[in-house]
Every structure is written in C-alpha cells, then in structure tokens.
Amino acid sequence: MTEHLTENPKNFVFPKEEKLKSKKLFEQLFTEGKSITTFPVKLLYTNADFDDDVHIKVGVVAPKKKFRNAIKRNRVKRLLREGYRLNKHLVFNNIEGNFAFLFLYLGGKMPNYQEVDRAIKQLLETFLKKQSHEKIDQ
C-alpha cells in the first residue's frame, strides 16, 4: 500500500456522481472532444455543464472489437477506473471549470495495472499542461 493512500482514504473514492452516464455527453465527447493519447490509453475531454456540484465526470471504454470476451472487457474497464481513482487528485484541485472525461483503451492485449496507471498519470499531467496553456491564451 502506498503512503499517500494512508493519509486520507476519502480522497481516493470514485462516487456515483462522478460517473459519466449521459448519452448526449458521450456523443459530444466523440464528435467535439479534444484528445490526448499515451499508448495504450486515450483521453477524450470536453467542457461540460453539470447540474450537480461535480467538476469532473468520467467514463471508461474498452472496445468490443478488440476484446470479444465480456470478462476481459470488464477487466480492462476496471483497471481504467482504478487508475483514474488513484490519480484523480492530480487534476481535481488544479482545474477551473467542469469537464467530461472518457478514457479509451487502445491496446490489443490485456494490460497490467502498472502500464494503465503510468498512462493515466501521464494523460492527466498532459491535460493539466494543456489547460494551463489554454487559460493563458484566453
């Protein structure tokens, strides 16, 4: 168990309110969303307005074309959610505005947690850099 988990376990939850469920937002992410890729994970994101008091809503996708077996597909999605849950503190307090995130798994083979975790950390850090540059340009 890593040290930062023992500090305050409430910081590392992924509550129902933070899950992306809106079909309209999913479609908006695919059509208008910006993307960042760190193989084997791709992050699609867009600005969004939420009715509740949540800054980020997250969805995860594992393609049926690459993972025919639902058990494997669910495993990949579980790894993506866990990777986000443990690293969301990187962005949660460092952004302004509301965002919808979608993590897509691009790889063809079953991942291990270390590669998913590394990719998600890198994606979130890149997202923060992009957001800070866009805020400066405005």
GROMACS .gro file of N, CA and C in nm:
model
  414
    1MET      N    1   0.085  -0.119   0.000
    1MET     CA    2   0.000   0.000   0.000
    1MET      C    3   0.089   0.124   0.000
    2THR      N    4   0.059   0.218  -0.086
    2THR     CA    5   0.143   0.337  -0.095
    2THR      C    6   0.113   0.433   0.019
    3GLU      N    7   0.207   0.523   0.042
    3GLU     CA    8   0.196   0.614   0.156
    3GLU      C    9   0.078   0.710   0.142
    4HIS      N   10   0.054   0.763   0.021
    4HIS     CA   11  -0.049   0.865   0.008
    4HIS      C   12  -0.190   0.810   0.032
    5LEU      N   13  -0.207   0.680   0.022
    5LEU     CA   14  -0.339   0.623   0.048
    5LEU      C   15  -0.374   0.627   0.196
    6THR      N   16  -0.273   0.615   0.281
    6THR     CA   17  -0.300   0.612   0.424
    6THR      C   18  -0.331   0.751   0.480
    7GLU      N   19  -0.296   0.857   0.405
    7GLU     CA   20  -0.320   0.993   0.454
    7GLU      C   21  -0.469   1.018   0.476
    8ASN      N   22  -0.548   1.006   0.370
    8ASN     CA   23  -0.691   1.027   0.382
    8ASN      C   24  -0.761   0.943   0.275
    9PRO      N   25  -0.813   0.828   0.312
    9PRO     CA   26  -0.873   0.739   0.214
    9PRO      C   27  -0.995   0.799   0.143
   10LYS      N   28  -1.058   0.902   0.201
   10LYS     CA   29  -1.174   0.964   0.138
   10LYS      C   30  -1.137   1.036   0.008
   11ASN      N   31  -1.009   1.072  -0.008
   11ASN     CA   32  -0.964   1.138  -0.130
   11ASN      C   33  -0.961   1.042  -0.249
   12PHE      N   34  -0.963   0.913  -0.224
   12PHE     CA   35  -0.946   0.814  -0.330
   12PHE      C   36  -1.073   0.734  -0.355
   13VAL      N   37  -1.185   0.804  -0.362
   13VAL     CA   38  -1.311   0.737  -0.391
   13VAL      C   39  -1.356   0.777  -0.532
   14PHE      N   40  -1.443   0.698  -0.590
   14PHE     CA   41  -1.500   0.727  -0.721
   14PHE      C   42  -1.651   0.714  -0.709
   15PRO      N   43  -1.717   0.818  -0.653
   15PRO     CA   44  -1.860   0.807  -0.625
   15PRO      C   45  -1.946   0.808  -0.751
   16LYS      N   46  -2.068   0.768  -0.734
   16LYS     CA   47  -2.164   0.757  -0.843
   16LYS      C   48  -2.181   0.890  -0.918
   17GLU      N   49  -2.176   1.002  -0.847
   17GLU     CA   50  -2.196   1.133  -0.908
   17GLU      C   51  -2.088   1.166  -1.010
   18GLU      N   52  -1.967   1.107  -0.995
   18GLU     CA   53  -1.857   1.136  -1.085
   18GLU      C   54  -1.854   1.046  -1.209
   19LYS      N   55  -1.948   0.954  -1.218
   19LYS     CA   56  -1.951   0.864  -1.333
   19LYS      C   57  -2.027   0.929  -1.448
   20LEU      N   58  -1.972   0.919  -1.567
   20LEU     CA   59  -2.032   0.977  -1.686
   20LEU      C   60  -2.135   0.879  -1.741
   21LYS      N   61  -2.262   0.922  -1.744
   21LYS     CA   62  -2.369   0.833  -1.787
   21LYS      C   63  -2.453   0.891  -1.900
   22SER      N   64  -2.439   1.018  -1.925
   22SER     CA   65  -2.522   1.087  -2.023
   22SER      C   66  -2.485   1.047  -2.166
   23LYS      N   67  -2.581   0.993  -2.239
   23LYS     CA   68  -2.557   0.953  -2.377
   23LYS      C   69  -2.522   1.075  -2.462
   24LYS      N   70  -2.585   1.188  -2.432
   24LYS     CA   71  -2.558   1.312  -2.505
   24LYS      C   72  -2.412   1.356  -2.486
   25LEU      N   73  -2.362   1.346  -2.363
   25LEU     CA   74  -2.223   1.383  -2.335
   25LEU      C   75  -2.125   1.286  -2.401
   26PHE      N   76  -2.159   1.156  -2.403
   26PHE     CA   77  -2.074   1.058  -2.470
   26PHE      C   78  -2.060   1.095  -2.618
   27GLU      N   79  -2.173   1.125  -2.682
   27GLU     CA   80  -2.170   1.162  -2.824
   27GLU      C   81  -2.093   1.291  -2.845
   28GLN      N   82  -2.111   1.387  -2.755
   28GLN     CA   83  -2.038   1.514  -2.765
   28GLN      C   84  -1.888   1.492  -2.753
   29LEU      N   85  -1.846   1.402  -2.664
   29LEU     CA   86  -1.704   1.372  -2.649
   29LEU      C   87  -1.646   1.315  -2.779
   30PHE      N   88  -1.719   1.227  -2.845
   30PHE     CA   89  -1.668   1.166  -2.967
   30PHE      C   90  -1.670   1.264  -3.085
   31THR      N   91  -1.765   1.357  -3.088
   31THR     CA   92  -1.773   1.449  -3.201
   31THR      C   93  -1.690   1.576  -3.181
   32GLU      N   94  -1.701   1.638  -3.065
   32GLU     CA   95  -1.637   1.768  -3.042
   32GLU      C   96  -1.521   1.761  -2.944
   33GLY      N   97  -1.500   1.648  -2.879
   33GLY     CA   98  -1.400   1.640  -2.774
   33GLY      C   99  -1.257   1.650  -2.824
   34LYS      N  100  -1.171   1.704  -2.740
   34LYS     CA  101  -1.028   1.709  -2.768
   34LYS      C  102  -0.967   1.581  -2.714
   35SER      N  103  -0.853   1.541  -2.769
   35SER     CA  104  -0.796   1.414  -2.723
   35SER      C  105  -0.647   1.426  -2.695
   36ILE      N  106  -0.603   1.340  -2.606
   36ILE     CA  107  -0.462   1.323  -2.572
   36ILE      C  108  -0.439   1.172  -2.570
   37THR      N  109  -0.330   1.127  -2.628
   37THR     CA  110  -0.303   0.983  -2.631
   37THR      C  111  -0.167   0.953  -2.569
   38THR      N  112  -0.167   0.858  -2.480
   38THR     CA  113  -0.045   0.797  -2.427
   38THR      C  114  -0.070   0.648  -2.433
   39PHE      N  115  -0.010   0.583  -2.532
   39PHE     CA  116  -0.042   0.443  -2.555
   39PHE      C  117  -0.024   0.363  -2.426
   40PRO      N  118  -0.117   0.280  -2.389
   40PRO     CA  119  -0.234   0.228  -2.459
   40PRO      C  120  -0.366   0.294  -2.422
   41VAL      N  121  -0.364   0.416  -2.367
   41VAL     CA  122  -0.488   0.481  -2.324
   41VAL      C  123  -0.501   0.616  -2.395
   42LYS      N  124  -0.624   0.649  -2.433
   42LYS     CA  125  -0.655   0.777  -2.495
   42LYS      C  126  -0.756   0.849  -2.406
   43LEU      N  127  -0.736   0.978  -2.388
   43LEU     CA  128  -0.827   1.060  -2.309
   43LEU      C  129  -0.901   1.155  -2.402
   44LEU      N  130  -1.033   1.147  -2.402
   44LEU     CA  131  -1.118   1.245  -2.470
   44LEU      C  132  -1.177   1.334  -2.362
   45TYR      N  133  -1.175   1.465  -2.385
   45TYR     CA  134  -1.232   1.555  -2.285
   45TYR      C  135  -1.300   1.673  -2.352
   46THR      N  136  -1.395   1.729  -2.281
   46THR     CA  137  -1.465   1.848  -2.327
   46THR      C  138  -1.520   1.924  -2.207
   47ASN      N  139  -1.543   2.052  -2.226
   47ASN     CA  140  -1.609   2.132  -2.122
   47ASN      C  141  -1.753   2.088  -2.114
   48ALA      N  142  -1.808   2.088  -1.995
   48ALA     CA  143  -1.946   2.044  -1.977
   48ALA      C  144  -2.008   2.120  -1.861
   49ASP      N  145  -2.141   2.128  -1.864
   49ASP     CA  146  -2.216   2.187  -1.753
   49ASP      C  147  -2.294   2.077  -1.685
   50PHE      N  148  -2.274   2.063  -1.555
   50PHE     CA  149  -2.344   1.961  -1.478
   50PHE      C  150  -2.440   2.028  -1.381
   51ASP      N  151  -2.552   1.961  -1.355
   51ASP     CA  152  -2.649   2.013  -1.261
   51ASP      C  153  -2.603   1.998  -1.117
   52ASP      N  154  -2.530   1.889  -1.090
   52ASP     CA  155  -2.482   1.867  -0.953
   52ASP      C  156  -2.350   1.939  -0.931
   53ASP      N  157  -2.297   1.927  -0.812
   53ASP     CA  158  -2.178   2.001  -0.772
   53ASP      C  159  -2.050   1.920  -0.798
   54VAL      N  160  -2.037   1.866  -0.920
   54VAL     CA  161  -1.922   1.784  -0.955
   54VAL      C  162  -1.844   1.856  -1.065
   55HIS      N  163  -1.710   1.855  -1.054
   55HIS     CA  164  -1.627   1.924  -1.153
   55HIS      C  165  -1.588   1.834  -1.270
   56ILE      N  166  -1.575   1.703  -1.244
   56ILE     CA  167  -1.531   1.611  -1.348
   56ILE      C  168  -1.620   1.487  -1.345
   57LYS      N  169  -1.667   1.446  -1.463
   57LYS     CA  170  -1.737   1.318  -1.476
   57LYS      C  171  -1.655   1.232  -1.571
   58VAL      N  172  -1.643   1.104  -1.537
   58VAL     CA  173  -1.552   1.016  -1.610
   58VAL      C  174  -1.624   0.892  -1.659
   59GLY      N  175  -1.592   0.854  -1.782
   59GLY     CA  176  -1.639   0.729  -1.839
   59GLY      C  177  -1.518   0.649  -1.888
   60VAL      N  178  -1.534   0.518  -1.899
   60VAL     CA  179  -1.426   0.433  -1.949
   60VAL      C  180  -1.482   0.342  -2.059
   61VAL      N  181  -1.398   0.313  -2.159
   61VAL     CA  182  -1.441   0.231  -2.271
   61VAL      C  183  -1.332   0.131  -2.306
   62ALA      N  184  -1.373   0.006  -2.324
   62ALA     CA  185  -1.286  -0.098  -2.379
   62ALA      C  186  -1.359  -0.152  -2.503
   63PRO      N  187  -1.295  -0.148  -2.619
   63PRO     CA  188  -1.365  -0.183  -2.742
   63PRO      C  189  -1.400  -0.331  -2.754
   64LYS      N  190  -1.522  -0.355  -2.795
   64LYS     CA  191  -1.570  -0.492  -2.814
   64LYS      C  192  -1.498  -0.559  -2.930
   65LYS      N  193  -1.453  -0.478  -3.025
   65LYS     CA  194  -1.383  -0.532  -3.142
   65LYS      C  195  -1.251  -0.600  -3.101
   66LYS      N  196  -1.182  -0.544  -3.003
   66LYS     CA  197  -1.054  -0.600  -2.958
   66LYS      C  198  -1.069  -0.701  -2.846
   67PHE      N  199  -1.174  -0.683  -2.763
   67PHE     CA  200  -1.199  -0.774  -2.651
   67PHE      C  201  -1.338  -0.832  -2.665
   68ARG      N  202  -1.349  -0.940  -2.738
   68ARG     CA  203  -1.480  -1.003  -2.762
   68ARG      C  204  -1.539  -1.057  -2.632
   69ASN      N  205  -1.453  -1.109  -2.547
   69ASN     CA  206  -1.496  -1.169  -2.423
   69ASN      C  207  -1.532  -1.059  -2.321
   70ALA      N  208  -1.656  -1.060  -2.273
   70ALA     CA  209  -1.703  -0.956  -2.181
   70ALA      C  210  -1.623  -0.955  -2.052
   71ILE      N  211  -1.575  -1.069  -2.009
   71ILE     CA  212  -1.497  -1.075  -1.885
   71ILE      C  213  -1.369  -0.994  -1.901
   72LYS      N  214  -1.302  -1.008  -2.015
   72LYS     CA  215  -1.179  -0.933  -2.040
   72LYS      C  216  -1.208  -0.784  -2.056
   73ARG      N  217  -1.317  -0.752  -2.124
   73ARG     CA  218  -1.356  -0.613  -2.144
   73ARG      C  219  -1.384  -0.545  -2.010
   74ASN      N  220  -1.455  -0.614  -1.924
   74ASN     CA  221  -1.485  -0.559  -1.791
   74ASN      C  222  -1.359  -0.543  -1.708
   75ARG      N  223  -1.265  -0.634  -1.723
   75ARG     CA  224  -1.137  -0.625  -1.651
   75ARG      C  225  -1.060  -0.500  -1.693
   76VAL      N  226  -1.058  -0.474  -1.824
   76VAL     CA  227  -0.988  -0.356  -1.875
   76VAL      C  228  -1.055  -0.229  -1.820
   77LYS      N  229  -1.187  -0.225  -1.821
   77LYS     CA  230  -1.258  -0.108  -1.770
   77LYS      C  231  -1.234  -0.090  -1.621
   78ARG      N  232  -1.227  -0.199  -1.548
   78ARG     CA  233  -1.199  -0.193  -1.404
   78ARG      C  234  -1.060  -0.134  -1.380
   79LEU      N  235  -0.962  -0.175  -1.461
   79LEU     CA  236  -0.826  -0.122  -1.448
   79LEU      C  237  -0.823   0.028  -1.479
   80LEU      N  238  -0.897   0.071  -1.581
   80LEU     CA  239  -0.902   0.213  -1.616
   80LEU      C  240  -0.964   0.295  -1.504
   81ARG      N  241  -1.074   0.246  -1.448
   81ARG     CA  242  -1.139   0.318  -1.338
   81ARG      C  243  -1.048   0.327  -1.217
   82GLU      N  244  -0.979   0.218  -1.186
   82GLU     CA  245  -0.889   0.217  -1.070
   82GLU      C  246  -0.772   0.312  -1.093
   83GLY      N  247  -0.717   0.312  -1.213
   83GLY     CA  248  -0.608   0.404  -1.245
   83GLY      C  249  -0.651   0.549  -1.228
   84TYR      N  250  -0.771   0.581  -1.273
   84TYR     CA  251  -0.822   0.717  -1.256
   84TYR      C  252  -0.847   0.749  -1.108
   85ARG      N  253  -0.911   0.656  -1.039
   85ARG     CA  254  -0.947   0.678  -0.899
   85ARG      C  255  -0.826   0.713  -0.814
   86LEU      N  256  -0.715   0.645  -0.837
   86LEU     CA  257  -0.596   0.668  -0.755
   86LEU      C  258  -0.515   0.789  -0.801
   87ASN      N  259  -0.546   0.843  -0.919
   87ASN     CA  260  -0.468   0.956  -0.969
   87ASN      C  261  -0.551   1.082  -0.993
   88LYS      N  262  -0.677   1.079  -0.958
   88LYS     CA  263  -0.763   1.194  -0.986
   88LYS      C  264  -0.723   1.316  -0.904
   89HIS      N  265  -0.653   1.295  -0.794
   89HIS     CA  266  -0.609   1.409  -0.713
   89HIS      C  267  -0.516   1.501  -0.793
   90LEU      N  268  -0.453   1.448  -0.898
   90LEU     CA  269  -0.364   1.531  -0.980
   90LEU      C  270  -0.440   1.645  -1.047
   91VAL      N  271  -0.564   1.620  -1.090
   91VAL     CA  272  -0.640   1.723  -1.160
   91VAL      C  273  -0.749   1.787  -1.077
   92PHE      N  274  -0.801   1.716  -0.979
   92PHE     CA  275  -0.923   1.760  -0.913
   92PHE      C  276  -0.914   1.901  -0.857
   93ASN      N  277  -0.807   1.935  -0.790
   93ASN     CA  278  -0.796   2.067  -0.729
   93ASN      C  279  -0.718   2.166  -0.814
   94ASN      N  280  -0.675   2.123  -0.932
   94ASN     CA  281  -0.589   2.207  -1.014
   94ASN      C  282  -0.656   2.259  -1.140
   95ILE      N  283  -0.788   2.241  -1.154
   95ILE     CA  284  -0.855   2.290  -1.274
   95ILE      C  285  -0.968   2.384  -1.237
   96GLU      N  286  -1.003   2.467  -1.334
   96GLU     CA  287  -1.120   2.554  -1.319
   96GLU      C  288  -1.219   2.512  -1.425
   97GLY      N  289  -1.345   2.504  -1.387
   97GLY     CA  290  -1.447   2.465  -1.482
   97GLY      C  291  -1.486   2.319  -1.465
   98ASN      N  292  -1.582   2.276  -1.546
   98ASN     CA  293  -1.632   2.138  -1.541
   98ASN      C  294  -1.593   2.066  -1.669
   99PHE      N  295  -1.555   1.940  -1.654
   99PHE     CA  296  -1.511   1.862  -1.769
   99PHE      C  297  -1.573   1.724  -1.767
  100ALA      N  298  -1.591   1.670  -1.888
  100ALA     CA  299  -1.629   1.531  -1.905
  100ALA      C  300  -1.507   1.460  -1.963
  101PHE      N  301  -1.466   1.351  -1.901
  101PHE     CA  302  -1.352   1.273  -1.945
  101PHE      C  303  -1.400   1.138  -1.995
  102LEU      N  304  -1.331   1.085  -2.095
  102LEU     CA  305  -1.357   0.949  -2.141
  102LEU      C  306  -1.223   0.884  -2.166
  103PHE      N  307  -1.195   0.777  -2.092
  103PHE     CA  308  -1.071   0.702  -2.111
  103PHE      C  309  -1.099   0.584  -2.202
  104LEU      N  310  -1.028   0.577  -2.315
  104LEU     CA  311  -1.043   0.468  -2.412
  104LEU      C  312  -0.918   0.382  -2.407
  105TYR      N  313  -0.938   0.252  -2.401
  105TYR     CA  314  -0.822   0.163  -2.406
  105TYR      C  315  -0.795   0.127  -2.552
  106LEU      N  316  -0.674   0.152  -2.600
  106LEU     CA  317  -0.640   0.132  -2.740
  106LEU      C  318  -0.565   0.003  -2.768
  107GLY      N  319  -0.502  -0.054  -2.666
  107GLY     CA  320  -0.418  -0.171  -2.686
  107GLY      C  321  -0.498  -0.294  -2.728
  108GLY      N  322  -0.428  -0.391  -2.785
  108GLY     CA  323  -0.493  -0.513  -2.831
  108GLY      C  324  -0.482  -0.629  -2.734
  109LYS      N  325  -0.390  -0.618  -2.639
  109LYS     CA  326  -0.372  -0.728  -2.543
  109LYS      C  327  -0.415  -0.682  -2.404
  110MET      N  328  -0.437  -0.779  -2.317
  110MET     CA  329  -0.476  -0.747  -2.180
  110MET      C  330  -0.365  -0.667  -2.112
  111PRO      N  331  -0.400  -0.553  -2.053
  111PRO     CA  332  -0.297  -0.472  -1.986
  111PRO      C  333  -0.274  -0.519  -1.844
  112ASN      N  334  -0.162  -0.476  -1.788
  112ASN     CA  335  -0.145  -0.494  -1.645
  112ASN      C  336  -0.166  -0.357  -1.580
  113TYR      N  337  -0.184  -0.354  -1.450
  113TYR     CA  338  -0.218  -0.229  -1.383
  113TYR      C  339  -0.109  -0.124  -1.398
  114GLN      N  340   0.018  -0.166  -1.395
  114GLN     CA  341   0.128  -0.070  -1.399
  114GLN      C  342   0.126   0.014  -1.528
  115GLU      N  343   0.102  -0.050  -1.643
  115GLU     CA  344   0.103   0.027  -1.767
  115GLU      C  345  -0.019   0.120  -1.777
  116VAL      N  346  -0.133   0.076  -1.726
  116VAL     CA  347  -0.252   0.161  -1.727
  116VAL      C  348  -0.231   0.279  -1.632
  117ASP      N  349  -0.178   0.254  -1.515
  117ASP     CA  350  -0.153   0.359  -1.416
  117ASP      C  351  -0.056   0.464  -1.471
  118ARG      N  352   0.052   0.417  -1.532
  118ARG     CA  353   0.152   0.508  -1.590
  118ARG      C  354   0.090   0.595  -1.699
  119ALA      N  355   0.010   0.532  -1.786
  119ALA     CA  356  -0.053   0.606  -1.896
  119ALA      C  357  -0.152   0.710  -1.844
  120ILE      N  358  -0.232   0.674  -1.745
  120ILE     CA  359  -0.332   0.767  -1.692
  120ILE      C  360  -0.263   0.884  -1.622
  121LYS      N  361  -0.158   0.858  -1.545
  121LYS     CA  362  -0.083   0.968  -1.481
  121LYS      C  363  -0.031   1.065  -1.587
  122GLN      N  364   0.027   1.009  -1.692
  122GLN     CA  365   0.084   1.092  -1.797
  122GLN      C  366  -0.026   1.172  -1.869
  123LEU      N  367  -0.140   1.109  -1.894
  123LEU     CA  368  -0.252   1.178  -1.959
  123LEU      C  369  -0.303   1.294  -1.874
  124LEU      N  370  -0.319   1.270  -1.745
  124LEU     CA  371  -0.372   1.375  -1.657
  124LEU      C  372  -0.274   1.491  -1.645
  125GLU      N  373  -0.144   1.461  -1.640
  125GLU     CA  374  -0.044   1.568  -1.635
  125GLU      C  375  -0.043   1.648  -1.764
  126THR      N  376  -0.054   1.580  -1.879
  126THR     CA  377  -0.060   1.648  -2.008
  126THR      C  378  -0.185   1.734  -2.017
  127PHE      N  379  -0.297   1.682  -1.967
  127PHE     CA  380  -0.422   1.758  -1.966
  127PHE      C  381  -0.406   1.887  -1.887
  128LEU      N  382  -0.344   1.879  -1.770
  128LEU     CA  383  -0.323   1.998  -1.687
  128LEU      C  384  -0.237   2.101  -1.760
  129LYS      N  385  -0.132   2.054  -1.828
  129LYS     CA  386  -0.045   2.147  -1.902
  129LYS      C  387  -0.123   2.215  -2.014
  130LYS      N  388  -0.203   2.136  -2.086
  130LYS     CA  389  -0.284   2.194  -2.195
  130LYS      C  390  -0.382   2.296  -2.141
  131GLN      N  391  -0.447   2.265  -2.030
  131GLN     CA  392  -0.545   2.355  -1.971
  131GLN      C  393  -0.479   2.486  -1.925
  132SER      N  394  -0.362   2.477  -1.867
  132SER     CA  395  -0.295   2.598  -1.820
  132SER      C  396  -0.253   2.685  -1.940
  133HIS      N  397  -0.213   2.623  -2.051
  133HIS     CA  398  -0.178   2.699  -2.171
  133HIS      C  399  -0.301   2.763  -2.234
  134GLU      N  400  -0.413   2.690  -2.236
  134GLU     CA  401  -0.535   2.746  -2.293
  134GLU      C  402  -0.588   2.861  -2.207
  135LYS      N  403  -0.570   2.851  -2.075
  135LYS     CA  404  -0.616   2.957  -1.985
  135LYS      C  405  -0.531   3.084  -2.007
  136ILE      N  406  -0.401   3.065  -2.030
  136ILE     CA  407  -0.311   3.179  -2.053
  136ILE      C  408  -0.345   3.247  -2.186
  137ASP      N  409  -0.378   3.167  -2.288
  137ASP     CA  410  -0.407   3.222  -2.422
  137ASP      C  411  -0.537   3.302  -2.425
  138GLN      N  412  -0.627   3.276  -2.333
  138GLN     CA  413  -0.757   3.345  -2.337
  138GLN      C  414  -0.751   3.485  -2.286
   0.00000   0.00000   0.00000
